[in-house]
Amino acid sequence: MKKKIGVYVCHCGGNISDHVDIEKVKAAVRDEADVYLVKNTLFACADSSQKEIGSDIENEHLDAIVVASCSPKLHLNTFRGVAQRAGLNPYNYVQVNIREQSSWAHSDNKTGATEKAILLVKAGIAKAKESEALQSLKIPAANVVAVIGAGVGGMKTAIGLADMGTEVYLIEKDFFVGGRTPQWGTVSPNGDEGAILTEKLYKEVVRRPNITLFTGAELVEKSGSIGNFDLKIALRPRFVSGNPSTEAMQRAAEACPVAVKDDFNFGLTNRRAFMLPAQGQFPQVPAIDQSACTRCGECTAACHEVDLTQEVQTITLHVGAFVVNTGFDPYQPAQGEYGYGELDNVITLPQFRRLMEMNESELVFNGKKIKKIAYIYCVGSRQDDDEGNTYCSRYCCTATSLTAVLAKKKFGNIINFHFNRGIRTYGKHELVYEAASKQGDIFLQFSLKSIPQIEKRGNKTYVKVKDILTAGKELETEADLIVLVTGMVPRKNELLAQQLKIPTGRDHFFNEIHMKLRPVETVIDGVLIAGTCQSPKNILETVNSSMAAAAKINSVLTKGELSLEPTLAKVNPAACDWCDNCSKACPFDAILQTEINGKKVARVNESNCKGCGMCTPVCPTDAIDLAGYTNAQVESMIDALAEA
Amino acid sequence: MEIQQETCINESLYDVLVIGAGIAGEESALKLADMGYRVLLVEKEPSIGGKMILLSKVFPTLDCAACITTPKVSETARHPNITILTLTEVEEIVRDTKNRFSVTLKKKPRYVVEKDCTGCQECEKACPAIVNDQFQFNLTARKAVYIPFTIANPRVALIDIDNCLLCGACEKACPSNCIDFTQKEEQLKITAKSVIVSTGFKLFDPIQIERYGFGRYKNVITSMQMERQLAPTRPFNNILRPSDGKVPDKIAYVFCAGSRDHTVGNPICSQVCCMYSTKQAQLLMGALPMADVSLYYINIRAFGKGFDEFYEQAKDMGAKYVKGKIASITEKENGNLILRYEDIATGKVTEKEHDLVVLSVGILANPGITRVFKKERLETDALNYIRQTDLLQSPAITSIEGVFAAGTATAPMDIPDTIMSAGAAATETSSYLARLS
């Protein structure tokens, strides 16, 4: 039992003190048994307050402390650190959350919020009295990272990690690296080409001995925890071995009788089941699309490197952490959305970019020369609540303005009409919007309540809009081509989501722990996220977040060992009768059967135990307890709460 | 004689010199220090924390900025691998023969013995000299001897010698005898293997836009002044307009003050103003439930994760977004202001009266640091931001090998993007250091 407890009640600026009467809280707990001192503080987390708490621990010989402030999610580790630096075991520290749970939840009721805060603090004091010093476990950690997805972001994460001395497995589901970037053509106003950027990064990846690249590879199984994950990776066969000559590749592709839609060109063209790498796709080695291949064997004759006997291989890897960099898919418009799939001259922005790449000096689509282009913005973004994607896709306003500039530059006689919902060319991107305006592009603005109408009259297509910029005038223009500016959605990958269990937000993108404090970490320790799987980003932002993820995980793994939370289940073998209830309840396979002096009892595998507490309530003999949250602690907290 | 901290620092070798201790500098320094590198973090202000530590809540999560930034500040301050110098400016950086950077620093005197000051503020009470408080953006006053702000780090006093009357009152009042008028400016020389420039941005000074009347009309304030009124460490514990201390009930925001404007030489968008104004509008509607908040905008740049939803939420709460660029502001006798603009919704030139006007000021490049690099040139772009020579592949790389850039030194950006950019700079620096050895 702890006898000298220090209690600190935080104002959190006004976040707490605006709705909770701090003086009342202090007065209510001052005379609690074993409370030695009670203080209030403007910001308990500020350095000066931390120092004050520390010196109280040292000078007054406190044996436990309670800080009543915000959520432990934010500052548990901050104050555990304060305790530790002052020589107090960090597990003799108890955090009470009177911000989220009192002041913010009950901002309409100061009396009630204060009463609740008093009870929560009393319960915290009760827990502190029963607290015990715990020692964290040190485990060896592998300085090896699995990077999932080898687009621009994944490759940058891999290169960054490798250069800092971390071993990398770069795991790409497709047979080619580069992700979406090589599909885009020119990606910046400076004329940077997506294919060239991909090529540069691919060369950087392959020349580093501590990066192992797997293509056609998918994570199928994962076990373990941060520092020590065991993975199974399935490697789909490429059905091509070695490096066939360009001529042999061409011959084999021509020999292949199976044609399917070419994903690289977003279905604008067909490709063969024998897939040739496109410009900017690496390695420049063909692969056979198993789902389309009829195994007719025509390609085998044309190219000796084809080997149709290859099978799926499974390999196992041991890594310390993951960085997930699985990217985005362009939003797929619904059938009939702005005429998509119904009118033959309605395509998406990604399709238009491919079209621009495929046309040399004249812009032609479906045999028709294109002069007037209507871009319709926010397709699949900023939708109504019940309809779908409420978020802004961030890249599209800039990408479309740049596309319009490039189209005019490349094909000359082009008139661009931008049907937008307010141009969002943030930061330096403003200059791209300015360039589009200066070249004579026409910008018209609509609201979600009154979206542009597309009409086919005869063989001509018209776009009609109630234009906000001209005080709501109805304007109409003819268009040869309608380009739907489609937003970003997270790339579909159910198997991976199942394996890694990363929580997603309402927008279906992966969620970080904290946008500002921990922007590349997830609630799963050792599983980081970067790039567009977290939220829409452009290439620069993707690269920054990918390199930030590299910095974060390298700084954790580079020491070669990790401390585990000591809040683990403990078995009292004398009381245990091995009924198997605990092991059935455990979601982490952390409870095993063992024998002590001929008696079958439960044993906890500490490296698997997460301290979730699922096992303790199901034990009929109270033989299993959770350190840091013992039955004695929880019961004393309930008593304190019930006393009122 | 006690060895002074400065003597230890002089002549030392560091792996990294980080210039500027805002959120970007702290993040880069922390990541590199966690990897085991020795970092010297130099800050010209008396406290670390940059601009973020002065903010109220931050968009779009409405986290309190102090709650997020003080732990980082504190972690930075006590990290065993990080040495911090406040009130220190870099004078010269030049590459030496061993491919290291020879750095000259100028440490201004604090006139207070840093290690002895307890932050008791007795000196402040005794000091008779009153001047504008720059950390409250001149909304209130401070003394010539002062602690920069409540959550400053280090939380120790300094003397603003330009405004000091040299009366000695503070010296008499100080219980720990730490006032020391004999301190002199010091020149320190250190060596660093690499440099991170995280010097942040400058706020646009709206005095340049005469037609908005800032500096002439008392009730035209900047968004940073409103930010301070909304912060947990706010000066008035209420929202007051400057002319008469009245609580305003018709507040106007003028967007793009100093952004997207060729006439002031800043054609680009500042990337944060739409969102911070939207956040302030939400906070104002909470603080003053009866007040009317109108926001005059060109386009709303609500582009980041959760931003557009945040903008929609502000509209649902009752914020009035009016599409129209403010042409001019005139002052009435009662201190109210008439805003003249083309109302895009009707296409007509319109006038509206408000009792407080907040200018959503933009952010500008802060390129002064480029002057300290000798022999090699730290290049800037057309907008005076540090030029990113390999923008898409390695955004932290600059025109000088071994010198990297983080945060708003390279472009306008918000806090999450700044933290990502600082992380990227740490990876780039660490990779460079690994190549050196």
mmCIF file of C-alpha atoms in Angstrom, chain B residues 101-316:
data_model
loop_
_atom_site.group_PDB
_atom_site.id
_atom_site.type_symbol
_atom_site.label_atom_id
_atom_site.label_comp_id
_atom_site.label_asym_id
_atom_site.label_seq_id
_atom_site.Cartn_x
_atom_site.Cartn_y
_atom_site.Cartn_z
ATOM 1 C CA PHE B 101 30.751 22.868 -41.623
ATOM 2 C CA SER B 102 32.550 25.402 -39.542
ATOM 3 C CA VAL B 103 29.845 27.441 -37.827
ATOM 4 C CA THR B 104 30.036 30.804 -36.080
ATOM 5 C CA LEU B 105 27.222 31.576 -33.651
ATOM 6 C CA LYS B 106 26.275 34.788 -31.914
ATOM 7 C CA LYS B 107 24.715 34.275 -28.507
ATOM 8 C CA LYS B 108 22.955 37.346 -27.216
ATOM 9 C CA PRO B 109 23.122 38.042 -23.495
ATOM 10 C CA ARG B 110 20.037 37.217 -21.483
ATOM 11 C CA TYR B 111 21.317 39.307 -18.527
ATOM 12 C CA VAL B 112 19.913 36.533 -16.355
ATOM 13 C CA VAL B 113 21.883 33.487 -15.259
ATOM 14 C CA GLU B 114 19.810 30.829 -16.970
ATOM 15 C CA LYS B 115 20.590 27.970 -14.617
ATOM 16 C CA ASP B 116 19.812 29.973 -11.471
ATOM 17 C CA CYS B 117 16.500 31.571 -12.526
ATOM 18 C CA THR B 118 13.506 29.812 -11.006
ATOM 19 C CA GLY B 119 10.918 31.651 -13.086
ATOM 20 C CA CYS B 120 9.333 33.203 -9.982
ATOM 21 C CA GLN B 121 8.565 36.458 -11.834
ATOM 22 C CA GLU B 122 9.470 38.697 -8.855
ATOM 23 C CA CYS B 123 11.645 40.724 -11.240
ATOM 24 C CA GLU B 124 8.666 41.348 -13.530
ATOM 25 C CA LYS B 125 6.699 42.795 -10.619
ATOM 26 C CA ALA B 126 9.557 45.122 -9.699
ATOM 27 C CA CYS B 127 10.340 46.365 -13.209
ATOM 28 C CA PRO B 128 8.927 49.833 -14.012
ATOM 29 C CA ALA B 129 9.484 49.687 -17.801
ATOM 30 C CA ILE B 130 6.404 48.722 -19.806
ATOM 31 C CA VAL B 131 6.546 47.778 -23.493
ATOM 32 C CA ASN B 132 4.427 45.959 -26.079
ATOM 33 C CA ASP B 133 4.371 42.189 -25.630
ATOM 34 C CA GLN B 134 5.503 40.701 -28.950
ATOM 35 C CA PHE B 135 4.400 37.203 -27.914
ATOM 36 C CA GLN B 136 0.849 38.529 -27.483
ATOM 37 C CA PHE B 137 1.259 40.309 -30.828
ATOM 38 C CA ASN B 138 1.072 43.686 -29.114
ATOM 39 C CA LEU B 139 -2.383 43.107 -27.637
ATOM 40 C CA THR B 140 -0.991 43.634 -24.149
ATOM 41 C CA ALA B 141 2.152 44.900 -22.497
ATOM 42 C CA ARG B 142 5.041 43.256 -20.718
ATOM 43 C CA LYS B 143 7.950 44.463 -18.642
ATOM 44 C CA ALA B 144 11.500 45.042 -19.838
ATOM 45 C CA VAL B 145 12.500 42.038 -17.747
ATOM 46 C CA TYR B 146 10.150 39.222 -18.568
ATOM 47 C CA ILE B 147 9.428 35.575 -19.076
ATOM 48 C CA PRO B 148 8.492 35.294 -22.763
ATOM 49 C CA PHE B 149 5.190 33.496 -22.097
ATOM 50 C CA THR B 150 3.708 31.055 -19.577
ATOM 51 C CA ILE B 151 4.724 27.859 -21.318
ATOM 52 C CA ALA B 152 8.071 29.124 -22.602
ATOM 53 C CA ASN B 153 11.025 26.787 -22.578
ATOM 54 C CA PRO B 154 13.365 27.529 -20.939
ATOM 55 C CA ARG B 155 10.952 29.215 -18.559
ATOM 56 C CA VAL B 156 13.449 31.787 -17.365
ATOM 57 C CA ALA B 157 13.514 35.550 -17.480
ATOM 58 C CA LEU B 158 15.467 37.774 -19.843
ATOM 59 C CA ILE B 159 16.090 41.486 -20.015
ATOM 60 C CA ASP B 160 15.086 43.433 -23.099
ATOM 61 C CA ILE B 161 18.076 45.754 -22.822
ATOM 62 C CA ASP B 162 16.801 48.209 -25.464
ATOM 63 C CA ASN B 163 13.863 49.088 -23.232
ATOM 64 C CA CYS B 164 15.554 48.601 -19.849
ATOM 65 C CA LEU B 165 15.921 51.741 -17.686
ATOM 66 C CA LEU B 166 18.928 50.209 -15.915
ATOM 67 C CA CYS B 167 17.281 51.097 -12.589
ATOM 68 C CA GLY B 168 18.357 47.875 -10.928
ATOM 69 C CA ALA B 169 14.934 47.137 -9.400
ATOM 70 C CA CYS B 170 14.947 43.607 -10.782
ATOM 71 C CA GLU B 171 18.360 42.923 -9.336
ATOM 72 C CA LYS B 172 17.107 43.872 -5.874
ATOM 73 C CA ALA B 173 13.892 41.874 -6.238
ATOM 74 C CA CYS B 174 15.454 38.655 -7.506
ATOM 75 C CA PRO B 175 15.561 36.081 -4.685
ATOM 76 C CA SER B 176 18.136 33.882 -6.432
ATOM 77 C CA ASN B 177 20.551 36.660 -7.457
ATOM 78 C CA CYS B 178 20.503 35.703 -11.075
ATOM 79 C CA ILE B 179 20.283 39.123 -12.721
ATOM 80 C CA ASP B 180 23.652 39.834 -14.309
ATOM 81 C CA PHE B 181 24.122 43.070 -16.255
ATOM 82 C CA THR B 182 27.734 42.202 -17.024
ATOM 83 C CA GLN B 183 26.825 39.480 -19.529
ATOM 84 C CA LYS B 184 28.174 40.183 -22.996
ATOM 85 C CA GLU B 185 27.369 38.980 -26.453
ATOM 86 C CA GLU B 186 29.423 35.873 -27.133
ATOM 87 C CA GLN B 187 30.773 34.418 -30.305
ATOM 88 C CA LEU B 188 30.843 30.615 -30.374
ATOM 89 C CA LYS B 189 32.491 28.395 -32.921
ATOM 90 C CA ILE B 190 31.322 24.868 -33.473
ATOM 91 C CA THR B 191 31.691 22.257 -36.167
ATOM 92 C CA ALA B 192 28.791 20.302 -37.640
ATOM 93 C CA LYS B 193 28.788 17.444 -40.096
ATOM 94 C CA SER B 194 25.408 18.450 -41.492
ATOM 95 C CA VAL B 195 22.851 21.259 -41.252
ATOM 96 C CA ILE B 196 19.058 21.353 -41.224
ATOM 97 C CA VAL B 197 17.453 24.694 -42.056
ATOM 98 C CA SER B 198 14.087 24.877 -40.298
ATOM 99 C CA THR B 199 13.751 28.617 -40.065
ATOM 100 C CA GLY B 200 10.006 28.707 -40.681
ATOM 101 C CA PHE B 201 8.054 31.566 -42.171
ATOM 102 C CA LYS B 202 7.314 35.248 -41.675
ATOM 103 C CA LEU B 203 3.779 36.517 -41.203
ATOM 104 C CA PHE B 204 2.576 38.990 -43.797
ATOM 105 C CA ASP B 205 2.397 42.515 -42.377
ATOM 106 C CA PRO B 206 -0.972 43.923 -43.560
ATOM 107 C CA ILE B 207 0.191 47.501 -43.138
ATOM 108 C CA GLN B 208 1.268 47.072 -46.778
ATOM 109 C CA ILE B 209 -2.372 46.911 -47.887
ATOM 110 C CA GLU B 210 -3.380 50.481 -47.179
ATOM 111 C CA ARG B 211 -7.008 50.076 -48.224
ATOM 112 C CA TYR B 212 -7.594 47.636 -45.347
ATOM 113 C CA GLY B 213 -6.599 50.269 -42.793
ATOM 114 C CA PHE B 214 -4.556 48.027 -40.518
ATOM 115 C CA GLY B 215 -2.551 50.236 -38.176
ATOM 116 C CA ARG B 216 -4.999 53.122 -38.729
ATOM 117 C CA TYR B 217 -8.306 51.536 -37.763
ATOM 118 C CA LYS B 218 -8.085 50.082 -34.270
ATOM 119 C CA ASN B 219 -10.677 47.394 -34.876
ATOM 120 C CA VAL B 220 -8.849 45.874 -37.799
ATOM 121 C CA ILE B 221 -6.642 43.159 -36.326
ATOM 122 C CA THR B 222 -4.619 40.269 -37.700
ATOM 123 C CA SER B 223 -5.593 36.625 -37.416
ATOM 124 C CA MET B 224 -2.577 36.067 -35.165
ATOM 125 C CA GLN B 225 -3.958 38.665 -32.749
ATOM 126 C CA MET B 226 -7.289 36.823 -32.770
ATOM 127 C CA GLU B 227 -5.433 33.536 -32.300
ATOM 128 C CA ARG B 228 -3.915 34.912 -29.088
ATOM 129 C CA GLN B 229 -7.326 36.036 -27.832
ATOM 130 C CA LEU B 230 -8.565 32.471 -28.285
ATOM 131 C CA ALA B 231 -5.533 30.695 -26.805
ATOM 132 C CA PRO B 232 -5.580 29.029 -23.376
ATOM 133 C CA THR B 233 -2.983 31.582 -22.266
ATOM 134 C CA ARG B 234 -5.118 34.411 -23.678
ATOM 135 C CA PRO B 235 -4.552 37.949 -22.434
ATOM 136 C CA PHE B 236 -8.147 39.041 -21.700
ATOM 137 C CA ASN B 237 -10.003 35.805 -20.971
ATOM 138 C CA ASN B 238 -12.567 37.142 -23.415
ATOM 139 C CA ILE B 239 -12.776 38.416 -26.980
ATOM 140 C CA LEU B 240 -12.480 42.191 -27.014
ATOM 141 C CA ARG B 241 -12.148 44.698 -29.798
ATOM 142 C CA PRO B 242 -9.242 47.105 -29.320
ATOM 143 C CA SER B 243 -10.925 50.511 -29.748
ATOM 144 C CA ASP B 244 -13.235 50.386 -26.734
ATOM 145 C CA GLY B 245 -12.920 46.924 -25.165
ATOM 146 C CA LYS B 246 -16.407 46.019 -26.330
ATOM 147 C CA VAL B 247 -17.228 42.343 -26.953
ATOM 148 C CA PRO B 248 -17.782 42.247 -30.720
ATOM 149 C CA ASP B 249 -20.947 40.803 -32.198
ATOM 150 C CA LYS B 250 -20.443 41.257 -35.928
ATOM 151 C CA ILE B 251 -17.052 39.865 -36.834
ATOM 152 C CA ALA B 252 -15.662 39.739 -40.363
ATOM 153 C CA TYR B 253 -12.762 37.698 -41.716
ATOM 154 C CA VAL B 254 -10.949 39.010 -44.765
ATOM 155 C CA PHE B 255 -9.289 36.069 -46.486
ATOM 156 C CA CYS B 256 -6.153 36.160 -48.628
ATOM 157 C CA ALA B 257 -4.731 39.253 -46.902
ATOM 158 C CA GLY B 258 -1.275 39.195 -48.468
ATOM 159 C CA SER B 259 -1.777 35.947 -50.380
ATOM 160 C CA ARG B 260 -2.722 35.326 -54.032
ATOM 161 C CA ASP B 261 -1.891 38.964 -54.540
ATOM 162 C CA HIS B 262 0.643 40.190 -57.090
ATOM 163 C CA THR B 263 0.389 43.748 -55.774
ATOM 164 C CA VAL B 264 2.183 42.720 -52.589
ATOM 165 C CA GLY B 265 4.570 40.389 -54.407
ATOM 166 C CA ASN B 266 3.042 37.155 -53.110
ATOM 167 C CA PRO B 267 1.139 35.438 -55.898
ATOM 168 C CA ILE B 268 0.767 32.092 -54.127
ATOM 169 C CA CYS B 269 -1.753 30.714 -51.662
ATOM 170 C CA SER B 270 -0.585 30.478 -48.060
ATOM 171 C CA GLN B 271 -2.216 27.075 -47.616
ATOM 172 C CA VAL B 272 -3.255 27.525 -43.970
ATOM 173 C CA CYS B 273 -5.393 30.693 -43.765
ATOM 174 C CA CYS B 274 -8.689 29.251 -44.993
ATOM 175 C CA MET B 275 -8.493 26.550 -42.377
ATOM 176 C CA TYR B 276 -7.213 28.590 -39.440
ATOM 177 C CA SER B 277 -9.907 31.190 -40.118
ATOM 178 C CA THR B 278 -12.528 28.445 -40.257
ATOM 179 C CA LYS B 279 -11.188 27.131 -36.959
ATOM 180 C CA GLN B 280 -11.244 30.599 -35.369
ATOM 181 C CA ALA B 281 -14.811 31.046 -36.605
ATOM 182 C CA GLN B 282 -15.792 27.811 -34.855
ATOM 183 C CA LEU B 283 -14.041 28.836 -31.643
ATOM 184 C CA LEU B 284 -15.611 32.304 -31.796
ATOM 185 C CA MET B 285 -19.083 30.855 -32.217
ATOM 186 C CA GLY B 286 -18.380 28.788 -29.107
ATOM 187 C CA ALA B 287 -17.016 31.735 -27.111
ATOM 188 C CA LEU B 288 -19.601 34.282 -28.317
ATOM 189 C CA PRO B 289 -22.737 32.300 -29.150
ATOM 190 C CA MET B 290 -24.683 35.414 -30.143
ATOM 191 C CA ALA B 291 -22.008 36.829 -32.435
ATOM 192 C CA ASP B 292 -22.356 36.857 -36.179
ATOM 193 C CA VAL B 293 -19.227 35.625 -37.980
ATOM 194 C CA SER B 294 -18.872 36.348 -41.706
ATOM 195 C CA LEU B 295 -15.957 35.117 -43.772
ATOM 196 C CA TYR B 296 -15.178 36.872 -47.067
ATOM 197 C CA TYR B 297 -13.254 34.534 -49.350
ATOM 198 C CA ILE B 298 -12.087 33.946 -52.925
ATOM 199 C CA ASN B 299 -11.917 30.144 -52.830
ATOM 200 C CA ILE B 300 -11.948 27.876 -49.801
ATOM 201 C CA ARG B 301 -8.854 25.720 -49.693
ATOM 202 C CA ALA B 302 -10.094 22.907 -47.476
ATOM 203 C CA PHE B 303 -7.953 20.199 -49.055
ATOM 204 C CA GLY B 304 -6.385 18.066 -46.311
ATOM 205 C CA LYS B 305 -7.559 15.090 -44.309
ATOM 206 C CA GLY B 306 -10.761 16.078 -42.525
ATOM 207 C CA PHE B 307 -10.567 19.695 -43.796
ATOM 208 C CA ASP B 308 -13.596 19.793 -46.053
ATOM 209 C CA GLU B 309 -15.709 18.152 -43.351
ATOM 210 C CA PHE B 310 -14.410 20.804 -40.929
ATOM 211 C CA TYR B 311 -15.435 23.571 -43.338
ATOM 212 C CA GLU B 312 -18.894 22.042 -43.749
ATOM 213 C CA GLN B 313 -19.156 21.829 -39.958
ATOM 214 C CA ALA B 314 -18.399 25.563 -39.609
ATOM 215 C CA LYS B 315 -21.166 26.344 -42.090
ATOM 216 C CA ASP B 316 -23.557 24.106 -40.167
#
